[in-house]
PDB file of N, CA and C in Angstrom:
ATOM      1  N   UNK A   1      15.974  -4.453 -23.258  1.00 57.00           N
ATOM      2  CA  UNK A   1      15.264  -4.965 -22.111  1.00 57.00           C
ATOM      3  C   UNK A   1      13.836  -5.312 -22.528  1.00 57.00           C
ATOM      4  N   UNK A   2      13.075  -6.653 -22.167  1.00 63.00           N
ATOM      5  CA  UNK A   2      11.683  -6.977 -22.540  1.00 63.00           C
ATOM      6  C   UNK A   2      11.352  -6.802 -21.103  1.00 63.00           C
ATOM      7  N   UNK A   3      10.184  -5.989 -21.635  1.00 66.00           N
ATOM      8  CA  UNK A   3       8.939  -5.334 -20.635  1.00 66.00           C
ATOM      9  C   UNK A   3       8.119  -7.467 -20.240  1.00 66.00           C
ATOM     10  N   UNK A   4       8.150  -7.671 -18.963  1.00 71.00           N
ATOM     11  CA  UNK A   4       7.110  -8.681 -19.109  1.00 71.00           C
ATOM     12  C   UNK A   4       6.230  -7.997 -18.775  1.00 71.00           C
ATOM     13  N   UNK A   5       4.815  -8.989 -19.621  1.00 80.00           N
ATOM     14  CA  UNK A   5       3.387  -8.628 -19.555  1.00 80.00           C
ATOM     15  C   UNK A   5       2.489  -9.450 -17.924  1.00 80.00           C
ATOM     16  N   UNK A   6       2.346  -8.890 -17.227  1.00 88.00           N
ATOM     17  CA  UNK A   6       1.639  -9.690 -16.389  1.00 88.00           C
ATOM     18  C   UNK A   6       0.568 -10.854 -16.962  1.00 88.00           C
ATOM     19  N   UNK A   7       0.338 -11.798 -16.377  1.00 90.00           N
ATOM     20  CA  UNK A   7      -0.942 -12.823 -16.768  1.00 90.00           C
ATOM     21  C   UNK A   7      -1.296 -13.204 -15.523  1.00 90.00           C
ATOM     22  N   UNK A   8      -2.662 -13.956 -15.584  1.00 93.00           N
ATOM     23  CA  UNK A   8      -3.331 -14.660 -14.618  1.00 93.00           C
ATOM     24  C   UNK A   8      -1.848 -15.851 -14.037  1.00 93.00           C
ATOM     25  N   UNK A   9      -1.768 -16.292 -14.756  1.00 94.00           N
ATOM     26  CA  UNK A   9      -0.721 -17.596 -14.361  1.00 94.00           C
ATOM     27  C   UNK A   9       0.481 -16.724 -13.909  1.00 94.00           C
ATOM     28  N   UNK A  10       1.056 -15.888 -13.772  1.00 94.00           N
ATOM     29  CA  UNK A  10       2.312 -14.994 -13.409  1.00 94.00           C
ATOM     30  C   UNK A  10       1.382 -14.500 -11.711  1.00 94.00           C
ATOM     31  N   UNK A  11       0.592 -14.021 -11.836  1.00 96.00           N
ATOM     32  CA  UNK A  11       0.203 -13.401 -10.512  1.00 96.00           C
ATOM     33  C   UNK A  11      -0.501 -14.947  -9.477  1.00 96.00           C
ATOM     34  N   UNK A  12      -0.928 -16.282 -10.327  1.00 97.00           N
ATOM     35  CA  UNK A  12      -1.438 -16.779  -9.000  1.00 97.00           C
ATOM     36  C   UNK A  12       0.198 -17.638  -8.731  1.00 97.00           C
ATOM     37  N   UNK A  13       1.104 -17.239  -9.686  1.00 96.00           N
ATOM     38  CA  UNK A  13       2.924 -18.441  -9.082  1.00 96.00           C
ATOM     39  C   UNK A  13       2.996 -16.876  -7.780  1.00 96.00           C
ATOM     40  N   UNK A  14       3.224 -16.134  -8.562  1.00 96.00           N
ATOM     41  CA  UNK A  14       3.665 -14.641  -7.593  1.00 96.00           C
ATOM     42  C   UNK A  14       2.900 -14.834  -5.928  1.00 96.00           C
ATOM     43  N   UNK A  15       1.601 -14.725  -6.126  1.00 96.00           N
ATOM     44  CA  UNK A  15       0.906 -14.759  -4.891  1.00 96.00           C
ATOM     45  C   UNK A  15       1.280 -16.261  -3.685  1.00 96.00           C
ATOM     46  N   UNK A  16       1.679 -17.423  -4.659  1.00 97.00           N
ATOM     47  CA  UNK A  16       1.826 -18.778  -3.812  1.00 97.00           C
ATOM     48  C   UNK A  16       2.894 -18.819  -3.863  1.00 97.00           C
ATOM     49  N   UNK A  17       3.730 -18.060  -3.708  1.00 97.00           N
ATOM     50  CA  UNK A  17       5.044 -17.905  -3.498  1.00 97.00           C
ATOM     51  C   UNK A  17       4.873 -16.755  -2.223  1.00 97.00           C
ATOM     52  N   UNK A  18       4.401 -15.955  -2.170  1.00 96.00           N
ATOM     53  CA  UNK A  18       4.209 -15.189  -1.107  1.00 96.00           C
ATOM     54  C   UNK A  18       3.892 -15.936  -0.137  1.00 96.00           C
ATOM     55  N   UNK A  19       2.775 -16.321  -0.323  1.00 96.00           N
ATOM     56  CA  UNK A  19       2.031 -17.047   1.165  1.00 96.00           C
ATOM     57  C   UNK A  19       3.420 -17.993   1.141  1.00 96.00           C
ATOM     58  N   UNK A  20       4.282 -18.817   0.654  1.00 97.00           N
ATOM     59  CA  UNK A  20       5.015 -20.018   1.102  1.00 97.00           C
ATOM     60  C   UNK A  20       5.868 -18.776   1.844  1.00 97.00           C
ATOM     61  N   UNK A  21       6.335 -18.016   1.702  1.00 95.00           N
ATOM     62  CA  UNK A  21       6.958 -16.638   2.168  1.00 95.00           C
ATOM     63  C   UNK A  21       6.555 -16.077   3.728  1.00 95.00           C
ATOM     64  N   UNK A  22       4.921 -16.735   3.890  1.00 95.00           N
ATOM     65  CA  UNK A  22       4.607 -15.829   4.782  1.00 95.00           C
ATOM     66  C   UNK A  22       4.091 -14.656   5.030  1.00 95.00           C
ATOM     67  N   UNK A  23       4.217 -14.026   3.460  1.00 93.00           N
ATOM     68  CA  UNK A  23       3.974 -12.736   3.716  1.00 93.00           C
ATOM     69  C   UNK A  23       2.200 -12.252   3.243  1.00 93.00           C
ATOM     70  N   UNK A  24       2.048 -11.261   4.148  1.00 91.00           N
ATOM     71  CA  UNK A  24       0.261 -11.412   3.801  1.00 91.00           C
ATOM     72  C   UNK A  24       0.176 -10.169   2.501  1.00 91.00           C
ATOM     73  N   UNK A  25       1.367 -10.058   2.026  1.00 92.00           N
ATOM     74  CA  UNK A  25       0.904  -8.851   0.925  1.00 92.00           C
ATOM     75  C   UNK A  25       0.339 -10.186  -0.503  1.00 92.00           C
ATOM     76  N   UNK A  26       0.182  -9.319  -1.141  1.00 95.00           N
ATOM     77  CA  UNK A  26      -0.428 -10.068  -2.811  1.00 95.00           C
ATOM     78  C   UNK A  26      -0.565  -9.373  -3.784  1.00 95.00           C
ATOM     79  N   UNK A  27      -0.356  -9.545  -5.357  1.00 96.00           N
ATOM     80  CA  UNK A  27      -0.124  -8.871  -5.883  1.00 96.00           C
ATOM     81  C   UNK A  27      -1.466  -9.114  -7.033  1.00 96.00           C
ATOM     82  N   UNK A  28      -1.945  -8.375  -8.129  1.00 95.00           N
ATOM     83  CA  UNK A  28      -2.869  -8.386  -8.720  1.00 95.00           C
ATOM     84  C   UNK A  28      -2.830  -8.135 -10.104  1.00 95.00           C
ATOM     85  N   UNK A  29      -3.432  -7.727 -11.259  1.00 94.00           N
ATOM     86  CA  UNK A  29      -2.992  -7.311 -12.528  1.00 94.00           C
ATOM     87  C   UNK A  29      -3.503  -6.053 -12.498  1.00 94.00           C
ATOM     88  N   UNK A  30      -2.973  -5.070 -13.241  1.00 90.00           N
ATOM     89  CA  UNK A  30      -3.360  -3.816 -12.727  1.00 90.00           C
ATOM     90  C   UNK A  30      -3.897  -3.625 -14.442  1.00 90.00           C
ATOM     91  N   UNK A  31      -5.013  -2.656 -13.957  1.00 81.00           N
ATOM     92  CA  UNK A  31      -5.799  -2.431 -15.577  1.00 81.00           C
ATOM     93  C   UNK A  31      -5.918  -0.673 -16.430  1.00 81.00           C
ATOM     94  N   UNK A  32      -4.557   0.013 -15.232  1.00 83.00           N
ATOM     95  CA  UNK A  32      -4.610   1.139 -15.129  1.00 83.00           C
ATOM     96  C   UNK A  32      -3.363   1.603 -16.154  1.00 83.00           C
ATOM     97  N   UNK A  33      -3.827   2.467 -17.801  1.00 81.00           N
ATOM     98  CA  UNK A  33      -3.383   2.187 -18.479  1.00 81.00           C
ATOM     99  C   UNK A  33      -1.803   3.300 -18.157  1.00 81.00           C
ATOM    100  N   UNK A  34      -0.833   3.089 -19.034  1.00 81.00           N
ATOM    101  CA  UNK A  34       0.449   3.230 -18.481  1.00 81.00           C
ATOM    102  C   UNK A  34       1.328   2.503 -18.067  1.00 81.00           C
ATOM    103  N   UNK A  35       0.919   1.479 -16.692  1.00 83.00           N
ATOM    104  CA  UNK A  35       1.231   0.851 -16.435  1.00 83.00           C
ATOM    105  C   UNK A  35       1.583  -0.975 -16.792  1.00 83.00           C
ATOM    106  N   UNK A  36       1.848  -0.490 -17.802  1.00 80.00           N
ATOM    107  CA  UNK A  36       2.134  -2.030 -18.834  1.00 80.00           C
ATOM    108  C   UNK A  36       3.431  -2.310 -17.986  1.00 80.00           C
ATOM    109  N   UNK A  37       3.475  -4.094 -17.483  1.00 87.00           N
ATOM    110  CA  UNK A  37       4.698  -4.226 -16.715  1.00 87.00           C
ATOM    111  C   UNK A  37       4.719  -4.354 -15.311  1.00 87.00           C
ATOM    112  N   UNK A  38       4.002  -3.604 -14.953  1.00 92.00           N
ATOM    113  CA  UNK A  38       3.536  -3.842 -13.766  1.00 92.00           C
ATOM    114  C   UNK A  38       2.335  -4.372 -12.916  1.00 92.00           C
ATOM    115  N   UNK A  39       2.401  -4.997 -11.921  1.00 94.00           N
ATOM    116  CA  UNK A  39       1.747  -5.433 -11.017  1.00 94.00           C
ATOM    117  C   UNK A  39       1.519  -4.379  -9.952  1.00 94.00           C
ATOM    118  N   UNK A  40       0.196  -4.775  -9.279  1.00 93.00           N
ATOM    119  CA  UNK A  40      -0.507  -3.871  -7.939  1.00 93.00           C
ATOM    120  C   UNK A  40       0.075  -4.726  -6.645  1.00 93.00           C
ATOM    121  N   UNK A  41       0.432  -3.974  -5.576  1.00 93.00           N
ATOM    122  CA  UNK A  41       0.858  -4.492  -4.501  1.00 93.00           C
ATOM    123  C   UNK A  41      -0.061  -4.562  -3.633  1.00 93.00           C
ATOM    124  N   UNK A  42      -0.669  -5.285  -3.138  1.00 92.00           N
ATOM    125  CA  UNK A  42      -1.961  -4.874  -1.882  1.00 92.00           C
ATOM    126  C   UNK A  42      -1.151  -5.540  -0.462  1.00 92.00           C
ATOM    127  N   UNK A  43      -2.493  -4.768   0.153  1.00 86.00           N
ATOM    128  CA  UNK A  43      -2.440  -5.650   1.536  1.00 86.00           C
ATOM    129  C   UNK A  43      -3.274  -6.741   1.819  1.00 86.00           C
ATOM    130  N   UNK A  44      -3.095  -7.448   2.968  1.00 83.00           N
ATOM    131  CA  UNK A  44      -4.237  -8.253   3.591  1.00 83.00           C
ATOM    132  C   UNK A  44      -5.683  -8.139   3.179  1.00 83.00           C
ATOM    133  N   UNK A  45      -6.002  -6.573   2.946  1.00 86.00           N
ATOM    134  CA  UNK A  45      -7.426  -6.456   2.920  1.00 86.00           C
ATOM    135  C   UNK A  45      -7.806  -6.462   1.317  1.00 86.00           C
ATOM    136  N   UNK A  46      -6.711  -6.473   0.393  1.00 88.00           N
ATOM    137  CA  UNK A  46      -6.508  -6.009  -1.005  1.00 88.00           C
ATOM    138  C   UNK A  46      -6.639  -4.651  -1.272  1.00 88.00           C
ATOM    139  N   UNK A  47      -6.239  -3.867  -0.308  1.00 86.00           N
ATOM    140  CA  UNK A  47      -6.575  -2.135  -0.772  1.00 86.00           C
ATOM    141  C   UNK A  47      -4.938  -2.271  -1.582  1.00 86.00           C
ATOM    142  N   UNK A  48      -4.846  -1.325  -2.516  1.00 88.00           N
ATOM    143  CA  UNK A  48      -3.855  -1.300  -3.315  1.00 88.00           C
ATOM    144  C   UNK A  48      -2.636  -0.504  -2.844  1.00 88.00           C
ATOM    145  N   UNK A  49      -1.398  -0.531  -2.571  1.00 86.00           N
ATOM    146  CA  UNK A  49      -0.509  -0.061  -2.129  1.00 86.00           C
ATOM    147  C   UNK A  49       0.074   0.859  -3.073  1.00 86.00           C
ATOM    148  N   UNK A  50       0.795   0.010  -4.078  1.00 87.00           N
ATOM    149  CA  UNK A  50       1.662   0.625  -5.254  1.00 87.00           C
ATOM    150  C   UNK A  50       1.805  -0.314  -6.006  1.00 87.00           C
ATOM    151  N   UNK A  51       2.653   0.289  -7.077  1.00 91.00           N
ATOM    152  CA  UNK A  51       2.710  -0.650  -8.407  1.00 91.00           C
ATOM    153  C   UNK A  51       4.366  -1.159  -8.304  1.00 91.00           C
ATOM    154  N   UNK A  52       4.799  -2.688  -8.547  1.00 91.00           N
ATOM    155  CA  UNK A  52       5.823  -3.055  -8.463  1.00 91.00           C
ATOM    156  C   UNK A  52       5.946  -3.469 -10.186  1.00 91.00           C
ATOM    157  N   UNK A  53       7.100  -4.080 -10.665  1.00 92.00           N
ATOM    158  CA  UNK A  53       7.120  -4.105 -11.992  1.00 92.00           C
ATOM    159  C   UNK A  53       7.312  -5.777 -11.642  1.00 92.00           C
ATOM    160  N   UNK A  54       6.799  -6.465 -12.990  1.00 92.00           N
ATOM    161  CA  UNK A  54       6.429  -7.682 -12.960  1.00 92.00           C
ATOM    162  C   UNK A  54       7.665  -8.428 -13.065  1.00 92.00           C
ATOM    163  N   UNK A  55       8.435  -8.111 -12.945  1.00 92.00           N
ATOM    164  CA  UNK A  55       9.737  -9.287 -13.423  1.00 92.00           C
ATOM    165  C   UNK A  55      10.457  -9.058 -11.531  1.00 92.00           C
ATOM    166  N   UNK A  56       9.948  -7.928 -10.810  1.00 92.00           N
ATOM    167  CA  UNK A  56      10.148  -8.365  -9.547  1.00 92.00           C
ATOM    168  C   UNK A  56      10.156  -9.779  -8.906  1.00 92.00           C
ATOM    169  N   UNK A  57      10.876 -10.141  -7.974  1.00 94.00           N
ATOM    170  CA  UNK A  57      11.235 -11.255  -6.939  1.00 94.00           C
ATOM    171  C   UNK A  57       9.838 -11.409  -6.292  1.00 94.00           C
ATOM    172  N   UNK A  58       9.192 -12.296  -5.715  1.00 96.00           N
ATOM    173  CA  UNK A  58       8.034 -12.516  -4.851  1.00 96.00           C
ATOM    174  C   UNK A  58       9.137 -11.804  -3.455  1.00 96.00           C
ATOM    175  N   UNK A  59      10.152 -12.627  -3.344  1.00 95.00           N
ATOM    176  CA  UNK A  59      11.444 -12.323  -2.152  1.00 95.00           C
ATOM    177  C   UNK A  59      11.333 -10.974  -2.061  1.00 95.00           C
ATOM    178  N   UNK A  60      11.210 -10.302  -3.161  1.00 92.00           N
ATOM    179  CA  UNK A  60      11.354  -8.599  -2.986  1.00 92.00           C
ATOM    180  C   UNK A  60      10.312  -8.019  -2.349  1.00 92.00           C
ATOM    181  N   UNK A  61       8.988  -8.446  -3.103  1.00 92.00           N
ATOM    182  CA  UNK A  61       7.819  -8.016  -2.510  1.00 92.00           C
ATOM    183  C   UNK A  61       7.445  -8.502  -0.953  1.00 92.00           C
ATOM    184  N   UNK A  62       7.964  -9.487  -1.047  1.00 93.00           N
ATOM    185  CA  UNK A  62       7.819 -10.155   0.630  1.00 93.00           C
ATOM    186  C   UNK A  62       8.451  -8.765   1.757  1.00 93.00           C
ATOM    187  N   UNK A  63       9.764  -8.610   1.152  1.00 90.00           N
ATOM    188  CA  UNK A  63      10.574  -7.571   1.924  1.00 90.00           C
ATOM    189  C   UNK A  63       9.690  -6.137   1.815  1.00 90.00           C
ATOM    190  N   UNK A  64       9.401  -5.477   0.888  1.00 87.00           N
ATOM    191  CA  UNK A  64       8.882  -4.566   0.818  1.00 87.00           C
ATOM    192  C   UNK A  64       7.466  -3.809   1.045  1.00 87.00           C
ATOM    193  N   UNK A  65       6.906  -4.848   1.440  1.00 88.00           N
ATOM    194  CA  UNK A  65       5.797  -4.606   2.041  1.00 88.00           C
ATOM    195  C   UNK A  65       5.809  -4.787   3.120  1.00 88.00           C
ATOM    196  N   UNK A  66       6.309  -5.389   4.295  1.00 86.00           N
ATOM    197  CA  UNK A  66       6.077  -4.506   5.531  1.00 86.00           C
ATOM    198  C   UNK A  66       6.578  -3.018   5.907  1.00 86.00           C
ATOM    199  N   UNK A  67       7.856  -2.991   5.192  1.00 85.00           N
ATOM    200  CA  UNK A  67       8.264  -1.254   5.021  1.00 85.00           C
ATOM    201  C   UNK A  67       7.432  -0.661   4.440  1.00 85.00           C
ATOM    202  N   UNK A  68       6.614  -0.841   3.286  1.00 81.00           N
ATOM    203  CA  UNK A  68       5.925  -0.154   2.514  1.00 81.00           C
ATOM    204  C   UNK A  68       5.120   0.460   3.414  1.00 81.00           C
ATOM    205  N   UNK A  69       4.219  -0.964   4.195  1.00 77.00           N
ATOM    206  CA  UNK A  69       2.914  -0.762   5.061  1.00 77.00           C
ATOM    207  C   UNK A  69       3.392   0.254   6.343  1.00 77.00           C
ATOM    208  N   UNK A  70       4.701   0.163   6.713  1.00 81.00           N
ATOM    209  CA  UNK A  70       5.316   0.755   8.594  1.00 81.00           C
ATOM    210  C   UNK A  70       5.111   1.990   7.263  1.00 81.00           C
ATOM    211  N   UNK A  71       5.626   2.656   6.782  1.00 81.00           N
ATOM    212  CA  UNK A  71       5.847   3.781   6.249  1.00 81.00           C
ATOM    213  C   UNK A  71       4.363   4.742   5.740  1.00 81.00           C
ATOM    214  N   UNK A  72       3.542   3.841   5.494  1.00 76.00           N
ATOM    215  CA  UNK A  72       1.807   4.300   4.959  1.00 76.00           C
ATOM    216  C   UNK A  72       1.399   4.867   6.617  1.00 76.00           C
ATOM    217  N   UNK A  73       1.320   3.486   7.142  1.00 76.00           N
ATOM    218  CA  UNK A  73       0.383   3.495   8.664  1.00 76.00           C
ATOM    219  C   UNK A  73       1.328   4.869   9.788  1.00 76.00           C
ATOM    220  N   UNK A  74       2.666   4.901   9.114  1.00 79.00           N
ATOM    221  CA  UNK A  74       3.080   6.245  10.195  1.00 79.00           C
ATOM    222  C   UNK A  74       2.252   7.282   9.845  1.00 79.00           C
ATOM    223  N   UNK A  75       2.548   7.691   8.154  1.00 80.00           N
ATOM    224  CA  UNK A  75       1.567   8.708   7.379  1.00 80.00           C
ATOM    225  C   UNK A  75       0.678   8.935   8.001  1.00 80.00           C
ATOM    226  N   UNK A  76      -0.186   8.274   8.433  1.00 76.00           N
ATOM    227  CA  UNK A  76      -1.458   8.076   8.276  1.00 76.00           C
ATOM    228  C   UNK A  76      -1.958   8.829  10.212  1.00 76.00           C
ATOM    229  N   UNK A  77      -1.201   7.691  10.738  1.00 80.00           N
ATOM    230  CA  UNK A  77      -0.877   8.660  11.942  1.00 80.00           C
ATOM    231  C   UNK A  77      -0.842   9.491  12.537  1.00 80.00           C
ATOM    232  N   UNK A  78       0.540  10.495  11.510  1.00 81.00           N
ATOM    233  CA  UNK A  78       0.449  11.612  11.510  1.00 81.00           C
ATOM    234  C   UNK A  78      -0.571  12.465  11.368  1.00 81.00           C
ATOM    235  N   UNK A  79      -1.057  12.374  10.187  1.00 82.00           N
ATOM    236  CA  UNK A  79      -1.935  12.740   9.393  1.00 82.00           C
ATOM    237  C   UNK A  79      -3.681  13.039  10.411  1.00 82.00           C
ATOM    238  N   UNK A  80      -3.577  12.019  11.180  1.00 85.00           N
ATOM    239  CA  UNK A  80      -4.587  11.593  12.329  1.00 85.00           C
ATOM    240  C   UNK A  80      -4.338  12.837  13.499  1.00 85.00           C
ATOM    241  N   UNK A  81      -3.316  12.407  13.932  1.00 82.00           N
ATOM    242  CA  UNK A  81      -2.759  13.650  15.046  1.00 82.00           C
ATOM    243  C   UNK A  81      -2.988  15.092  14.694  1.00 82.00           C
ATOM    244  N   UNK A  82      -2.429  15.275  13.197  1.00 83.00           N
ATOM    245  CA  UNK A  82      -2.368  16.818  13.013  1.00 83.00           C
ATOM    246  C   UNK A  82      -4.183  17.018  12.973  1.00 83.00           C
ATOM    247  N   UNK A  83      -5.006  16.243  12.144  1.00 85.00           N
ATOM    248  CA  UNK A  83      -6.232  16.537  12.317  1.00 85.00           C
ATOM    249  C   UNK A  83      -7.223  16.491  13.313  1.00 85.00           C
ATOM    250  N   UNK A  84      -6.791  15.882  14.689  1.00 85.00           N
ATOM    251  CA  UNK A  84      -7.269  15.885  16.175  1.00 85.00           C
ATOM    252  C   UNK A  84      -6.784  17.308  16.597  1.00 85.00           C
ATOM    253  N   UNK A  85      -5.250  17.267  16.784  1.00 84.00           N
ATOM    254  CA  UNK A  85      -4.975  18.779  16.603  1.00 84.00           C
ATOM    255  C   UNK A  85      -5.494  19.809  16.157  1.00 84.00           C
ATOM    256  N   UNK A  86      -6.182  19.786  15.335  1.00 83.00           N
ATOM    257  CA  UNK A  86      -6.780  20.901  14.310  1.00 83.00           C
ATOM    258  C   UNK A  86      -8.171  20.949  15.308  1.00 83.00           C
ATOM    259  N   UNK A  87      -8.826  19.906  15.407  1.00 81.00           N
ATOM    260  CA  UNK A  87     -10.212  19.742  15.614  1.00 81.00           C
ATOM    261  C   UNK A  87      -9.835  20.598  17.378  1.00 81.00           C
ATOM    262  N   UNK A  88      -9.066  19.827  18.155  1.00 81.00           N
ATOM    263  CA  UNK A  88      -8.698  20.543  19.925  1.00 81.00           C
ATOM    264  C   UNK A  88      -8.848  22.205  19.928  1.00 81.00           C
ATOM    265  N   UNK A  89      -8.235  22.575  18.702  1.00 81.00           N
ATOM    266  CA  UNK A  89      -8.124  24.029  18.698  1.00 81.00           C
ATOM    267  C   UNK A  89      -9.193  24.530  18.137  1.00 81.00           C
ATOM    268  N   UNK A  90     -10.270  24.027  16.935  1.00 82.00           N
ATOM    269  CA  UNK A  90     -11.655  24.273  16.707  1.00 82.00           C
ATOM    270  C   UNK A  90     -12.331  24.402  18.179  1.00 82.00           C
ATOM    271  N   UNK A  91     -12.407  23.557  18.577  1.00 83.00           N
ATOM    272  CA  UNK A  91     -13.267  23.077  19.846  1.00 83.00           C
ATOM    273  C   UNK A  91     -13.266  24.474  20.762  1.00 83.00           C
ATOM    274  N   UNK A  92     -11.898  24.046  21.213  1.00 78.00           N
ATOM    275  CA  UNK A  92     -11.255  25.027  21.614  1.00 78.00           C
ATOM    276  C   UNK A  92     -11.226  26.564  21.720  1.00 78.00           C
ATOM    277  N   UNK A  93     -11.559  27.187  20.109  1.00 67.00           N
ATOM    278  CA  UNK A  93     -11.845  28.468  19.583  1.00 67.00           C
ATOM    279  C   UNK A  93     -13.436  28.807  20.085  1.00 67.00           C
ATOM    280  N   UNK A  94     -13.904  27.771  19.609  1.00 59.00           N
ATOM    281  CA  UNK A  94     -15.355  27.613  19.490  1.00 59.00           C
ATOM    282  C   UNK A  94     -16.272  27.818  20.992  1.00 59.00           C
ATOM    283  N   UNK A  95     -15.200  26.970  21.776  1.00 58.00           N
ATOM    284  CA  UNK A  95     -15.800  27.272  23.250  1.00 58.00           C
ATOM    285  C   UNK A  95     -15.015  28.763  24.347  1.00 58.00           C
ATOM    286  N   UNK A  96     -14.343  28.473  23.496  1.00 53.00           N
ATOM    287  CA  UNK A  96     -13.612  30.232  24.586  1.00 53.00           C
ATOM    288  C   UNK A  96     -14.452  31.015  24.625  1.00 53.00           C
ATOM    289  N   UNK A  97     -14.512  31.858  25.412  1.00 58.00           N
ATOM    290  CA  UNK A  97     -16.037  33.119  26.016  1.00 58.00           C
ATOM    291  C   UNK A  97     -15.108  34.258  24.805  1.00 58.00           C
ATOM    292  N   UNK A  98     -16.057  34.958  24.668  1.00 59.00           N
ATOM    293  CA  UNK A  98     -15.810  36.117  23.740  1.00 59.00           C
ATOM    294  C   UNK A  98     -16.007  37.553  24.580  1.00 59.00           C
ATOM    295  N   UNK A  99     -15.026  38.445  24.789  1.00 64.00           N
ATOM    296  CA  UNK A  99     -14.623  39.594  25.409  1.00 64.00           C
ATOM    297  C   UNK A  99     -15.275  40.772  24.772  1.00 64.00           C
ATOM    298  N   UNK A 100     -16.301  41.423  24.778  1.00 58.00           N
ATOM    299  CA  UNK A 100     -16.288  42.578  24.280  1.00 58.00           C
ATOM    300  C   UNK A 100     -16.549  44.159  25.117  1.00 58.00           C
TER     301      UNK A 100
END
């Protein structure tokens, strides 16, 4: 199996293939060593998602990034709730009268 090497010319066909796609993800060259082969997945804003491997489909990445993104933004959610949660019961602790 040959590892492809990402290039400038591989990521701007990849990316204009997306947008003809529709899709607002984009992909980048990643400079993070290990990762020979792969490409960075971003979003809209270019924050970095994950690493896809370069011989991926644009078609694939099209598909996989809105799951990627529904699956982050639930995380994240959660993650939101349990720490409002946390903070209700600080508050909470913090303001209860103390019995002695």
């Amino acid at each position: 199996m040959t590892i492809t090497i990402p290039d400038d010319p591989l990521v701007a066909r990849f990316n204009a293939r997306l947008a003809e796609l529709n899709s607002s993800a984009r992909v980048a060259l990643t400079r993070i060593a290990g990762h020979t082969g792969m490409l960075e997945l971003r979003d809209d804003a270019e924050n970095f998602l994950e690493f896809i491997p370069a011989e991926a489909s644009p078609e694939m990445a099209a598909i996989a990034f809105p799951l990627y993104a529904r699956g982050l933004n639930r995380g994240v959610r959660a993650g939101e709730d349990a720490a409002w949660a946390k903070l209700r019961y600080l508050i909470g602790a913090a303001a209860a009268p103390t019995h002695c």
